[in-house]
Amino acid sequence: MQENSKNSRDSLRESAEQFAGSSNASPIIISGIEAAIKPKAVRLKPVANHSSEIAVKCDAAIQAASLKLYKESIEIGKEKSNSIILYRPIAQVVPSSTLLKKLEDHEEHNRNLIDVQFQTQQLNQVNCSQPTLNPHQSLTPWSNTNELQCSSNSVYESEKTKVKSQHATNNGDLYSSDGYKWRKYGQKQVKGSKYPRAYYRCTHPSCPVKKMVERSKDGEISEIVYRGDHNHSMSQQIKQTSSSRLREQESVFDGNGRKLMDDLLVNDSLLEENFF
DNA sequence: AGCCTTTGACCAGCG
DNA sequence: TCGCTGGTCAAAGGC
């Protein structure tokens, strides 16, 4: 079990290093806060509203910055940082506002370089950071992160998932936002974490999925980590509950579970597309 | 009776 | 080898 987790981490790390190593992007250092993003999220497309040349230039800068940040995520734990980086190299989500600010700062710096290469008039017409503000474009990992956090507090990875939500309202108990039923099997105060971490496993027989939830004193979830994939549907799980609890669970499920699950499914596809 | 949470103990990995 | 740490187990008690 723990070995599986370790293997997952190792494989992710290998993939990340391979990806980073294959990149020809020159390192770009963003002053101040450093953040980390999964590499696949930096697959960027040219922006329709901009000239293709400008768009490519901007995307290349974003991609290079993303790669730089992701490489640094690999080094997490080896170096000290005063940023809000999550101290795990699996999936790291940084508040979109921070990232947007970073991007703007970076673009400000980059704009000076572009000035040398492009006509000043062109630069006055193009704001490189603008694409990240368009909610309909999945141009950057930051925009995706923003979407994910807005739509749901749960984000899946195939092997292991990490969610960082600063103001989650759904709890991690019996029927959480994902609609599955969980049983708590442990709790521990983890070093480096403000709040105790609770360990849950899916109550469905033979379902290997577990999740870890860190919750603040006021009950708000500060972090959720999913591990594994459900080998059953939610409906199957509902059917398996006892009749006495079924009524209670169905009421919860009918109330918010469906909506939240729909959001989750959207997030699943988003992550598969952008992170892996 | 069945299922849940709580919580201290235990185990394995790692430096 | 040893201590630290994260993850899990399992007994006890509650609903």
PDB file of C-alpha atoms (C1' of nucleotides) in Angstrom:
ATOM      1  CA  MET A   1       0.000   0.000   0.000  1.00  0.00           C
ATOM      2  CA  GLN A   2       2.622   2.452   1.036  1.00  0.00           C
ATOM      3  CA  GLU A   3       4.783   0.925  -1.622  1.00  0.00           C
ATOM      4  CA  ASN A   4       2.211   1.790  -4.226  1.00  0.00           C
ATOM      5  CA  SER A   5       2.260   5.323  -3.049  1.00  0.00           C
ATOM      6  CA  LYS A   6       5.974   5.414  -3.240  1.00  0.00           C
ATOM      7  CA  ASN A   7       5.942   3.975  -6.717  1.00  0.00           C
ATOM      8  CA  SER A   8       3.485   6.600  -7.774  1.00  0.00           C
ATOM      9  CA  ARG A   9       5.684   9.336  -6.469  1.00  0.00           C
ATOM     10  CA  ASP A  10       8.718   7.841  -8.107  1.00  0.00           C
ATOM     11  CA  SER A  11       7.033   7.467 -11.450  1.00  0.00           C
ATOM     12  CA  LEU A  12       5.723  10.991 -11.321  1.00  0.00           C
ATOM     13  CA  ARG A  13       9.122  12.286 -10.448  1.00  0.00           C
ATOM     14  CA  GLU A  14      10.719  10.362 -13.287  1.00  0.00           C
ATOM     15  CA  SER A  15       8.173  11.650 -15.738  1.00  0.00           C
ATOM     16  CA  ALA A  16       8.683  15.160 -14.545  1.00  0.00           C
ATOM     17  CA  GLU A  17      12.422  14.949 -14.825  1.00  0.00           C
ATOM     18  CA  GLN A  18      12.186  13.482 -18.271  1.00  0.00           C
ATOM     19  CA  PHE A  19       9.870  16.203 -19.316  1.00  0.00           C
ATOM     20  CA  ALA A  20      12.022  18.915 -17.843  1.00  0.00           C
ATOM     21  CA  GLY A  21      15.122  17.388 -19.299  1.00  0.00           C
ATOM     22  CA  SER A  22      13.685  17.240 -22.776  1.00  0.00           C
ATOM     23  CA  SER A  23      12.837  20.884 -22.804  1.00  0.00           C
ATOM     24  CA  ASN A  24      14.958  23.316 -24.717  1.00  0.00           C
ATOM     25  CA  ALA A  25      13.474  26.241 -22.933  1.00  0.00           C
ATOM     26  CA  SER A  26      16.024  28.467 -21.342  1.00  0.00           C
ATOM     27  CA  PRO A  27      15.568  29.013 -17.663  1.00  0.00           C
ATOM     28  CA  ILE A  28      13.529  31.985 -16.722  1.00  0.00           C
ATOM     29  CA  ILE A  29      13.601  33.199 -13.210  1.00  0.00           C
ATOM     30  CA  ILE A  30      10.613  34.936 -11.823  1.00  0.00           C
ATOM     31  CA  SER A  31      11.701  37.133  -9.018  1.00  0.00           C
ATOM     32  CA  GLY A  32      10.003  36.770  -5.690  1.00  0.00           C
ATOM     33  CA  ILE A  33       7.655  33.900  -5.123  1.00  0.00           C
ATOM     34  CA  GLU A  34       8.424  30.665  -6.837  1.00  0.00           C
ATOM     35  CA  ALA A  35       5.666  28.274  -7.690  1.00  0.00           C
ATOM     36  CA  ALA A  36       5.396  24.858  -9.204  1.00  0.00           C
ATOM     37  CA  ILE A  37       3.145  23.561 -11.904  1.00  0.00           C
ATOM     38  CA  LYS A  38       2.824  20.219 -13.540  1.00  0.00           C
ATOM     39  CA  PRO A  39       4.498  20.220 -16.915  1.00  0.00           C
ATOM     40  CA  LYS A  40       1.692  19.047 -19.106  1.00  0.00           C
ATOM     41  CA  ALA A  41      -0.304  22.076 -18.181  1.00  0.00           C
ATOM     42  CA  VAL A  42       2.038  24.241 -20.178  1.00  0.00           C
ATOM     43  CA  ARG A  43       0.880  22.940 -23.502  1.00  0.00           C
ATOM     44  CA  LEU A  44      -0.184  26.220 -24.876  1.00  0.00           C
ATOM     45  CA  LYS A  45      -1.939  27.180 -28.022  1.00  0.00           C
ATOM     46  CA  PRO A  46      -1.646  30.388 -29.961  1.00  0.00           C
ATOM     47  CA  VAL A  47      -4.163  33.002 -29.105  1.00  0.00           C
ATOM     48  CA  ALA A  48      -6.674  33.859 -31.745  1.00  0.00           C
ATOM     49  CA  ASN A  49      -6.942  37.473 -30.772  1.00  0.00           C
ATOM     50  CA  HIS A  50      -3.251  38.094 -31.143  1.00  0.00           C
ATOM     51  CA  SER A  51      -0.913  37.810 -33.996  1.00  0.00           C
ATOM     52  CA  SER A  52       0.432  34.303 -34.091  1.00  0.00           C
ATOM     53  CA  GLU A  53       3.963  35.483 -33.782  1.00  0.00           C
ATOM     54  CA  ILE A  54       3.296  37.438 -30.643  1.00  0.00           C
ATOM     55  CA  ALA A  55       1.249  34.631 -29.232  1.00  0.00           C
ATOM     56  CA  VAL A  56       4.005  32.127 -29.774  1.00  0.00           C
ATOM     57  CA  LYS A  57       6.496  34.410 -28.124  1.00  0.00           C
ATOM     58  CA  CYS A  58       4.292  34.877 -25.117  1.00  0.00           C
ATOM     59  CA  ASP A  59       3.475  31.211 -24.862  1.00  0.00           C
ATOM     60  CA  ALA A  60       7.096  30.288 -25.056  1.00  0.00           C
ATOM     61  CA  ALA A  61       7.823  32.603 -22.178  1.00  0.00           C
ATOM     62  CA  ILE A  62       4.998  31.155 -20.150  1.00  0.00           C
ATOM     63  CA  GLN A  63       6.067  27.660 -20.963  1.00  0.00           C
ATOM     64  CA  ALA A  64       9.630  28.349 -20.029  1.00  0.00           C
ATOM     65  CA  ALA A  65       8.524  29.894 -16.776  1.00  0.00           C
ATOM     66  CA  SER A  66       6.303  26.927 -16.071  1.00  0.00           C
ATOM     67  CA  LEU A  67       9.108  24.496 -16.705  1.00  0.00           C
ATOM     68  CA  LYS A  68      11.404  26.438 -14.498  1.00  0.00           C
ATOM     69  CA  LEU A  69       8.847  26.436 -11.735  1.00  0.00           C
ATOM     70  CA  TYR A  70       8.149  22.776 -12.131  1.00  0.00           C
ATOM     71  CA  LYS A  71      11.813  21.892 -11.958  1.00  0.00           C
ATOM     72  CA  GLU A  72      11.959  23.732  -8.717  1.00  0.00           C
ATOM     73  CA  SER A  73       9.030  21.748  -7.441  1.00  0.00           C
ATOM     74  CA  ILE A  74      11.197  18.681  -7.797  1.00  0.00           C
ATOM     75  CA  GLU A  75      13.613  20.281  -5.438  1.00  0.00           C
ATOM     76  CA  ILE A  76      10.996  21.006  -2.869  1.00  0.00           C
ATOM     77  CA  GLY A  77      12.172  20.001   0.507  1.00  0.00           C
ATOM     78  CA  LYS A  78      15.775  20.594  -0.346  1.00  0.00           C
ATOM     79  CA  GLU A  79      15.597  24.311  -0.242  1.00  0.00           C
ATOM     80  CA  LYS A  80      13.853  26.828   1.832  1.00  0.00           C
ATOM     81  CA  SER A  81      11.229  29.071   0.452  1.00  0.00           C
ATOM     82  CA  ASN A  82       8.959  31.686   1.845  1.00  0.00           C
ATOM     83  CA  SER A  83       6.416  31.110  -0.858  1.00  0.00           C
ATOM     84  CA  ILE A  84       3.098  29.341  -0.604  1.00  0.00           C
ATOM     85  CA  ILE A  85       4.352  26.318  -2.432  1.00  0.00           C
ATOM     86  CA  LEU A  86       2.815  23.115  -1.224  1.00  0.00           C
ATOM     87  CA  TYR A  87       5.460  20.913   0.215  1.00  0.00           C
ATOM     88  CA  ARG A  88       4.782  17.903  -1.902  1.00  0.00           C
ATOM     89  CA  PRO A  89       6.014  17.242  -5.387  1.00  0.00           C
ATOM     90  CA  ILE A  90       2.897  15.549  -6.648  1.00  0.00           C
ATOM     91  CA  ALA A  91       0.443  18.173  -7.670  1.00  0.00           C
ATOM     92  CA  GLN A  92       0.946  21.650  -6.534  1.00  0.00           C
ATOM     93  CA  VAL A  93      -1.696  24.239  -6.777  1.00  0.00           C
ATOM     94  CA  VAL A  94      -0.984  27.832  -6.094  1.00  0.00           C
ATOM     95  CA  PRO A  95      -3.695  30.458  -5.746  1.00  0.00           C
ATOM     96  CA  SER A  96      -4.433  31.929  -9.104  1.00  0.00           C
ATOM     97  CA  SER A  97      -4.090  35.460  -7.849  1.00  0.00           C
ATOM     98  CA  THR A  98      -0.514  34.813  -6.858  1.00  0.00           C
ATOM     99  CA  LEU A  99       0.276  33.171 -10.115  1.00  0.00           C
ATOM    100  CA  LEU A 100      -1.358  35.872 -12.133  1.00  0.00           C
ATOM    101  CA  LYS A 101       0.648  38.436 -10.256  1.00  0.00           C
ATOM    102  CA  LYS A 102       3.786  36.445 -10.909  1.00  0.00           C
ATOM    103  CA  LEU A 103       2.902  36.165 -14.531  1.00  0.00           C
ATOM    104  CA  GLU A 104       2.277  39.851 -14.780  1.00  0.00           C
ATOM    105  CA  ASP A 105       5.599  40.593 -13.135  1.00  0.00           C
ATOM    106  CA  HIS A 106       7.283  38.170 -15.435  1.00  0.00           C
ATOM    107  CA  GLU A 107       5.573  39.593 -18.444  1.00  0.00           C
ATOM    108  CA  GLU A 108       6.604  43.035 -17.379  1.00  0.00           C
ATOM    109  CA  HIS A 109      10.170  41.896 -17.432  1.00  0.00           C
ATOM    110  CA  ASN A 110       9.726  39.927 -20.597  1.00  0.00           C
ATOM    111  CA  ARG A 111       8.103  42.821 -22.338  1.00  0.00           C
ATOM    112  CA  ASN A 112      11.368  44.682 -22.181  1.00  0.00           C
ATOM    113  CA  LEU A 113      13.052  41.845 -24.006  1.00  0.00           C
ATOM    114  CA  ILE A 114      10.342  41.676 -26.569  1.00  0.00           C
ATOM    115  CA  ASP A 115      10.764  45.367 -27.153  1.00  0.00           C
ATOM    116  CA  VAL A 116      14.093  44.626 -28.707  1.00  0.00           C
ATOM    117  CA  GLN A 117      12.642  42.079 -31.041  1.00  0.00           C
ATOM    118  CA  PHE A 118       9.333  43.572 -32.003  1.00  0.00           C
ATOM    119  CA  GLN A 119       8.075  46.871 -33.067  1.00  0.00           C
ATOM    120  CA  THR A 120       6.970  49.091 -30.252  1.00  0.00           C
ATOM    121  CA  GLN A 121       3.633  49.603 -31.883  1.00  0.00           C
ATOM    122  CA  GLN A 122       2.919  45.881 -31.779  1.00  0.00           C
ATOM    123  CA  LEU A 123       3.722  45.673 -28.136  1.00  0.00           C
ATOM    124  CA  ASN A 124       1.376  48.464 -27.317  1.00  0.00           C
ATOM    125  CA  GLN A 125      -1.439  46.486 -28.860  1.00  0.00           C
ATOM    126  CA  VAL A 126      -0.703  43.208 -27.152  1.00  0.00           C
ATOM    127  CA  ASN A 127      -0.880  42.366 -23.536  1.00  0.00           C
ATOM    128  CA  CYS A 128       0.791  39.037 -23.097  1.00  0.00           C
ATOM    129  CA  SER A 129      -0.847  38.341 -19.795  1.00  0.00           C
ATOM    130  CA  GLN A 130      -4.297  38.818 -21.145  1.00  0.00           C
ATOM    131  CA  PRO A 131      -4.831  35.227 -22.281  1.00  0.00           C
ATOM    132  CA  THR A 132      -4.581  33.974 -18.751  1.00  0.00           C
ATOM    133  CA  LEU A 133      -7.508  36.115 -17.792  1.00  0.00           C
ATOM    134  CA  ASN A 134      -9.787  34.591 -20.344  1.00  0.00           C
ATOM    135  CA  PRO A 135     -11.797  31.893 -18.619  1.00  0.00           C
ATOM    136  CA  HIS A 136     -12.558  30.155 -21.883  1.00  0.00           C
ATOM    137  CA  GLN A 137      -8.984  29.491 -22.779  1.00  0.00           C
ATOM    138  CA  SER A 138      -6.913  26.824 -21.140  1.00  0.00           C
ATOM    139  CA  LEU A 139      -3.688  28.524 -21.950  1.00  0.00           C
ATOM    140  CA  THR A 140      -1.919  28.262 -18.694  1.00  0.00           C
ATOM    141  CA  PRO A 141      -1.876  26.010 -15.698  1.00  0.00           C
ATOM    142  CA  TRP A 142      -2.829  28.974 -13.639  1.00  0.00           C
ATOM    143  CA  SER A 143      -6.044  29.541 -15.434  1.00  0.00           C
ATOM    144  CA  ASN A 144      -6.860  25.891 -15.068  1.00  0.00           C
ATOM    145  CA  THR A 145      -6.064  26.017 -11.438  1.00  0.00           C
ATOM    146  CA  ASN A 146      -8.392  28.884 -11.050  1.00  0.00           C
ATOM    147  CA  GLU A 147     -11.166  27.064 -12.787  1.00  0.00           C
ATOM    148  CA  LEU A 148     -10.647  23.976 -10.719  1.00  0.00           C
ATOM    149  CA  GLN A 149     -10.721  25.756  -7.474  1.00  0.00           C
ATOM    150  CA  CYS A 150     -13.753  27.723  -8.374  1.00  0.00           C
ATOM    151  CA  SER A 151     -15.810  24.834  -9.596  1.00  0.00           C
ATOM    152  CA  SER A 152     -14.978  22.317  -6.946  1.00  0.00           C
ATOM    153  CA  ASN A 153     -12.763  21.696  -4.043  1.00  0.00           C
ATOM    154  CA  SER A 154     -11.871  18.260  -5.214  1.00  0.00           C
ATOM    155  CA  VAL A 155      -9.386  17.548  -7.962  1.00  0.00           C
ATOM    156  CA  TYR A 156      -8.388  14.127  -9.136  1.00  0.00           C
ATOM    157  CA  GLU A 157      -5.184  12.694 -10.369  1.00  0.00           C
ATOM    158  CA  SER A 158      -4.993   9.195 -11.738  1.00  0.00           C
ATOM    159  CA  GLU A 159      -2.773   7.960  -8.988  1.00  0.00           C
ATOM    160  CA  LYS A 160      -2.794  10.601  -6.364  1.00  0.00           C
ATOM    161  CA  THR A 161      -4.545  13.856  -6.130  1.00  0.00           C
ATOM    162  CA  LYS A 162      -3.904  16.925  -4.203  1.00  0.00           C
ATOM    163  CA  VAL A 163      -6.296  19.705  -3.598  1.00  0.00           C
ATOM    164  CA  LYS A 164      -5.602  22.945  -1.945  1.00  0.00           C
ATOM    165  CA  SER A 165      -8.628  24.954  -1.095  1.00  0.00           C
ATOM    166  CA  GLN A 166      -8.382  27.814   1.260  1.00  0.00           C
ATOM    167  CA  HIS A 167     -12.043  28.205   1.923  1.00  0.00           C
ATOM    168  CA  ALA A 168     -13.640  24.912   1.197  1.00  0.00           C
ATOM    169  CA  THR A 169     -17.117  24.593   2.484  1.00  0.00           C
ATOM    170  CA  ASN A 170     -17.691  20.938   1.899  1.00  0.00           C
ATOM    171  CA  ASN A 171     -16.439  18.618   4.551  1.00  0.00           C
ATOM    172  CA  GLY A 172     -14.445  15.465   4.222  1.00  0.00           C
ATOM    173  CA  ASP A 173     -16.790  13.289   6.153  1.00  0.00           C
ATOM    174  CA  LEU A 174     -19.316  10.693   5.236  1.00  0.00           C
ATOM    175  CA  TYR A 175     -20.613  12.101   2.006  1.00  0.00           C
ATOM    176  CA  SER A 176     -18.189  14.610   0.746  1.00  0.00           C
ATOM    177  CA  SER A 177     -18.333  16.743  -2.351  1.00  0.00           C
ATOM    178  CA  ASP A 178     -17.302  13.819  -4.505  1.00  0.00           C
ATOM    179  CA  GLY A 179     -20.426  11.892  -3.600  1.00  0.00           C
ATOM    180  CA  TYR A 180     -18.630   8.843  -2.330  1.00  0.00           C
ATOM    181  CA  LYS A 181     -18.887   7.479   1.149  1.00  0.00           C
ATOM    182  CA  TRP A 182     -15.812   7.495   3.296  1.00  0.00           C
ATOM    183  CA  ARG A 183     -14.794   5.918   6.543  1.00  0.00           C
ATOM    184  CA  LYS A 184     -12.214   7.532   8.692  1.00  0.00           C
ATOM    185  CA  TYR A 185      -9.504   5.138   9.753  1.00  0.00           C
ATOM    186  CA  GLY A 186      -6.942   7.404  11.289  1.00  0.00           C
ATOM    187  CA  GLN A 187      -5.846  10.858  12.159  1.00  0.00           C
ATOM    188  CA  LYS A 188      -2.456  12.268  12.765  1.00  0.00           C
ATOM    189  CA  GLN A 189      -0.719  15.517  13.339  1.00  0.00           C
ATOM    190  CA  VAL A 190       1.737  15.799  10.512  1.00  0.00           C
ATOM    191  CA  LYS A 191       4.900  17.721  10.943  1.00  0.00           C
ATOM    192  CA  GLY A 192       4.950  20.932   9.007  1.00  0.00           C
ATOM    193  CA  SER A 193       1.205  21.050   8.821  1.00  0.00           C
ATOM    194  CA  LYS A 194      -0.883  23.337  10.919  1.00  0.00           C
ATOM    195  CA  TYR A 195      -3.810  20.995  11.170  1.00  0.00           C
ATOM    196  CA  PRO A 196      -4.224  17.295  11.892  1.00  0.00           C
ATOM    197  CA  ARG A 197      -4.523  15.086   8.874  1.00  0.00           C
ATOM    198  CA  ALA A 198      -7.438  12.686   8.753  1.00  0.00           C
ATOM    199  CA  TYR A 199      -7.285   9.487   6.761  1.00  0.00           C
ATOM    200  CA  TYR A 200     -10.370   8.186   4.984  1.00  0.00           C
ATOM    201  CA  ARG A 201     -10.977   5.187   2.816  1.00  0.00           C
ATOM    202  CA  CYS A 202     -13.877   4.535   0.496  1.00  0.00           C
ATOM    203  CA  THR A 203     -16.411   2.307   2.185  1.00  0.00           C
ATOM    204  CA  HIS A 204     -17.180   0.437  -0.997  1.00  0.00           C
ATOM    205  CA  PRO A 205     -15.935  -3.168  -0.751  1.00  0.00           C
ATOM    206  CA  SER A 206     -12.610  -3.694  -2.475  1.00  0.00           C
ATOM    207  CA  CYS A 207     -12.421  -0.063  -3.498  1.00  0.00           C
ATOM    208  CA  PRO A 208      -8.821   1.012  -2.943  1.00  0.00           C
ATOM    209  CA  VAL A 209      -9.412   4.740  -2.884  1.00  0.00           C
ATOM    210  CA  LYS A 210      -8.235   6.690   0.110  1.00  0.00           C
ATOM    211  CA  LYS A 211      -8.101  10.312   0.878  1.00  0.00           C
ATOM    212  CA  MET A 212      -6.334  12.484   3.360  1.00  0.00           C
ATOM    213  CA  VAL A 213      -7.983  15.597   4.625  1.00  0.00           C
ATOM    214  CA  GLU A 214      -6.441  18.438   6.522  1.00  0.00           C
ATOM    215  CA  ARG A 215      -8.944  20.591   8.249  1.00  0.00           C
ATOM    216  CA  SER A 216      -8.625  23.793  10.189  1.00  0.00           C
ATOM    217  CA  LYS A 217     -10.094  24.359  13.606  1.00  0.00           C
ATOM    218  CA  ASP A 218     -13.255  25.894  12.237  1.00  0.00           C
ATOM    219  CA  GLY A 219     -13.905  22.820  10.158  1.00  0.00           C
ATOM    220  CA  GLU A 220     -12.836  24.187   6.834  1.00  0.00           C
ATOM    221  CA  ILE A 221     -10.869  21.824   4.672  1.00  0.00           C
ATOM    222  CA  SER A 222      -7.468  23.170   3.950  1.00  0.00           C
ATOM    223  CA  GLU A 223      -6.246  20.282   1.877  1.00  0.00           C
ATOM    224  CA  ILE A 224      -7.483  17.038   0.352  1.00  0.00           C
ATOM    225  CA  VAL A 225      -5.341  14.362  -1.176  1.00  0.00           C
ATOM    226  CA  TYR A 226      -6.964  11.542  -3.108  1.00  0.00           C
ATOM    227  CA  ARG A 227      -5.158   8.322  -3.822  1.00  0.00           C
ATOM    228  CA  GLY A 228      -6.285   5.744  -6.315  1.00  0.00           C
ATOM    229  CA  ASP A 229      -9.331   5.436  -8.499  1.00  0.00           C
ATOM    230  CA  HIS A 230     -12.783   4.235  -7.594  1.00  0.00           C
ATOM    231  CA  ASN A 231     -13.634   0.889  -9.131  1.00  0.00           C
ATOM    232  CA  HIS A 232     -17.344   1.482  -8.776  1.00  0.00           C
ATOM    233  CA  SER A 233     -19.887   4.129  -9.502  1.00  0.00           C
ATOM    234  CA  MET A 234     -21.565   6.310  -6.953  1.00  0.00           C
ATOM    235  CA  SER A 235     -24.898   4.649  -7.599  1.00  0.00           C
ATOM    236  CA  GLN A 236     -23.388   1.288  -6.764  1.00  0.00           C
ATOM    237  CA  GLN A 237     -22.227   2.677  -3.515  1.00  0.00           C
ATOM    238  CA  ILE A 238     -25.555   4.146  -2.638  1.00  0.00           C
ATOM    239  CA  LYS A 239     -27.208   0.802  -3.187  1.00  0.00           C
ATOM    240  CA  GLN A 240     -24.869  -0.854  -0.785  1.00  0.00           C
ATOM    241  CA  THR A 241     -25.732   1.291   2.147  1.00  0.00           C
ATOM    242  CA  SER A 242     -28.137   0.097   4.761  1.00  0.00           C
ATOM    243  CA  SER A 243     -31.704   1.197   4.438  1.00  0.00           C
ATOM    244  CA  SER A 244     -31.589   3.346   7.521  1.00  0.00           C
ATOM    245  CA  ARG A 245     -28.650   5.348   6.272  1.00  0.00           C
ATOM    246  CA  LEU A 246     -29.759   5.288   2.701  1.00  0.00           C
ATOM    247  CA  ARG A 247     -32.455   7.861   3.249  1.00  0.00           C
ATOM    248  CA  GLU A 248     -30.040  10.241   4.843  1.00  0.00           C
ATOM    249  CA  GLN A 249     -27.438   9.708   2.201  1.00  0.00           C
ATOM    250  CA  GLU A 250     -29.799  10.054  -0.690  1.00  0.00           C
ATOM    251  CA  SER A 251     -31.041  13.308   0.651  1.00  0.00           C
ATOM    252  CA  VAL A 252     -27.524  14.631   0.720  1.00  0.00           C
ATOM    253  CA  PHE A 253     -26.796  13.149  -2.634  1.00  0.00           C
ATOM    254  CA  ASP A 254     -29.862  14.605  -4.249  1.00  0.00           C
ATOM    255  CA  GLY A 255     -29.206  17.947  -2.744  1.00  0.00           C
ATOM    256  CA  ASN A 256     -25.654  18.736  -3.681  1.00  0.00           C
ATOM    257  CA  GLY A 257     -23.998  15.482  -4.540  1.00  0.00           C
ATOM    258  CA  ARG A 258     -25.052  15.410  -8.167  1.00  0.00           C
ATOM    259  CA  LYS A 259     -23.982  18.904  -8.858  1.00  0.00           C
ATOM    260  CA  LEU A 260     -20.707  18.474  -7.089  1.00  0.00           C
ATOM    261  CA  MET A 261     -20.040  15.224  -8.836  1.00  0.00           C
ATOM    262  CA  ASP A 262     -20.648  16.826 -12.188  1.00  0.00           C
ATOM    263  CA  ASP A 263     -18.089  19.422 -11.300  1.00  0.00           C
ATOM    264  CA  LEU A 264     -15.722  16.719 -10.277  1.00  0.00           C
ATOM    265  CA  LEU A 265     -16.099  14.895 -13.540  1.00  0.00           C
ATOM    266  CA  VAL A 266     -15.348  18.079 -15.382  1.00  0.00           C
ATOM    267  CA  ASN A 267     -12.264  18.475 -13.282  1.00  0.00           C
ATOM    268  CA  ASP A 268     -11.239  14.937 -14.043  1.00  0.00           C
ATOM    269  CA  SER A 269     -11.215  15.593 -17.718  1.00  0.00           C
ATOM    270  CA  LEU A 270      -9.511  18.893 -17.232  1.00  0.00           C
ATOM    271  CA  LEU A 271      -6.710  17.353 -15.287  1.00  0.00           C
ATOM    272  CA  GLU A 272      -6.284  14.463 -17.612  1.00  0.00           C
ATOM    273  CA  GLU A 273      -6.012  16.870 -20.430  1.00  0.00           C
ATOM    274  CA  ASN A 274      -3.763  19.356 -18.789  1.00  0.00           C
ATOM    275  CA  PHE A 275      -1.713  17.576 -16.189  1.00  0.00           C
ATOM    276  CA  PHE A 276      -1.069  14.197 -17.755  1.00  0.00           C
TER     277      PHE A 276
ATOM    278  C1'  DA B   1     -26.523  -4.886  15.445  1.00  0.00           C
ATOM    279  C1'  DG B   2     -24.072  -2.394  12.437  1.00  0.00           C
ATOM    280  C1'  DC B   3     -21.383   1.312  11.277  1.00  0.00           C
ATOM    281  C1'  DC B   4     -19.069   5.161  12.636  1.00  0.00           C
ATOM    282  C1'  DT B   5     -15.186   8.072  14.948  1.00  0.00           C
ATOM    283  C1'  DT B   6     -11.440   8.401  18.100  1.00  0.00           C
ATOM    284  C1'  DT B   7      -6.865   7.533  19.375  1.00  0.00           C
ATOM    285  C1'  DG B   8      -2.751   5.219  20.887  1.00  0.00           C
ATOM    286  C1'  DA B   9       0.170   1.660  19.069  1.00  0.00           C
ATOM    287  C1'  DC B  10       2.494  -0.321  15.462  1.00  0.00           C
ATOM    288  C1'  DC B  11       5.071  -0.662  11.116  1.00  0.00           C
ATOM    289  C1'  DA B  12       7.930   0.572   7.254  1.00  0.00           C
ATOM    290  C1'  DG B  13      10.669   3.903   4.765  1.00  0.00           C
ATOM    291  C1'  DC B  14      14.212   7.161   4.955  1.00  0.00           C
ATOM    292  C1'  DG B  15      18.176  10.027   6.274  1.00  0.00           C
TER     293       DG B  15
ATOM    294  C1'  DT C   1      21.757   1.076  13.604  1.00  0.00           C
ATOM    295  C1'  DC C   2      18.773   4.445  15.238  1.00  0.00           C
ATOM    296  C1'  DG C   3      15.460   7.960  15.450  1.00  0.00           C
ATOM    297  C1'  DC C   4      11.989  10.431  12.971  1.00  0.00           C
ATOM    298  C1'  DT C   5       7.936  10.537  10.291  1.00  0.00           C
ATOM    299  C1'  DG C   6       3.815   9.264   7.691  1.00  0.00           C
ATOM    300  C1'  DG C   7       0.442   5.856   7.106  1.00  0.00           C
ATOM    301  C1'  DT C   8      -2.296   2.117   8.979  1.00  0.00           C
ATOM    302  C1'  DC C   9      -4.291  -0.935  12.452  1.00  0.00           C
ATOM    303  C1'  DA C  10      -7.421  -2.102  15.879  1.00  0.00           C
ATOM    304  C1'  DA C  11      -9.697  -1.684  20.306  1.00  0.00           C
ATOM    305  C1'  DA C  12     -13.049   1.027  22.568  1.00  0.00           C
ATOM    306  C1'  DG C  13     -16.953   3.625  22.760  1.00  0.00           C
ATOM    307  C1'  DG C  14     -20.870   6.334  20.586  1.00  0.00           C
ATOM    308  C1'  DC C  15     -24.913   6.805  17.682  1.00  0.00           C
TER     309       DC C  15
END
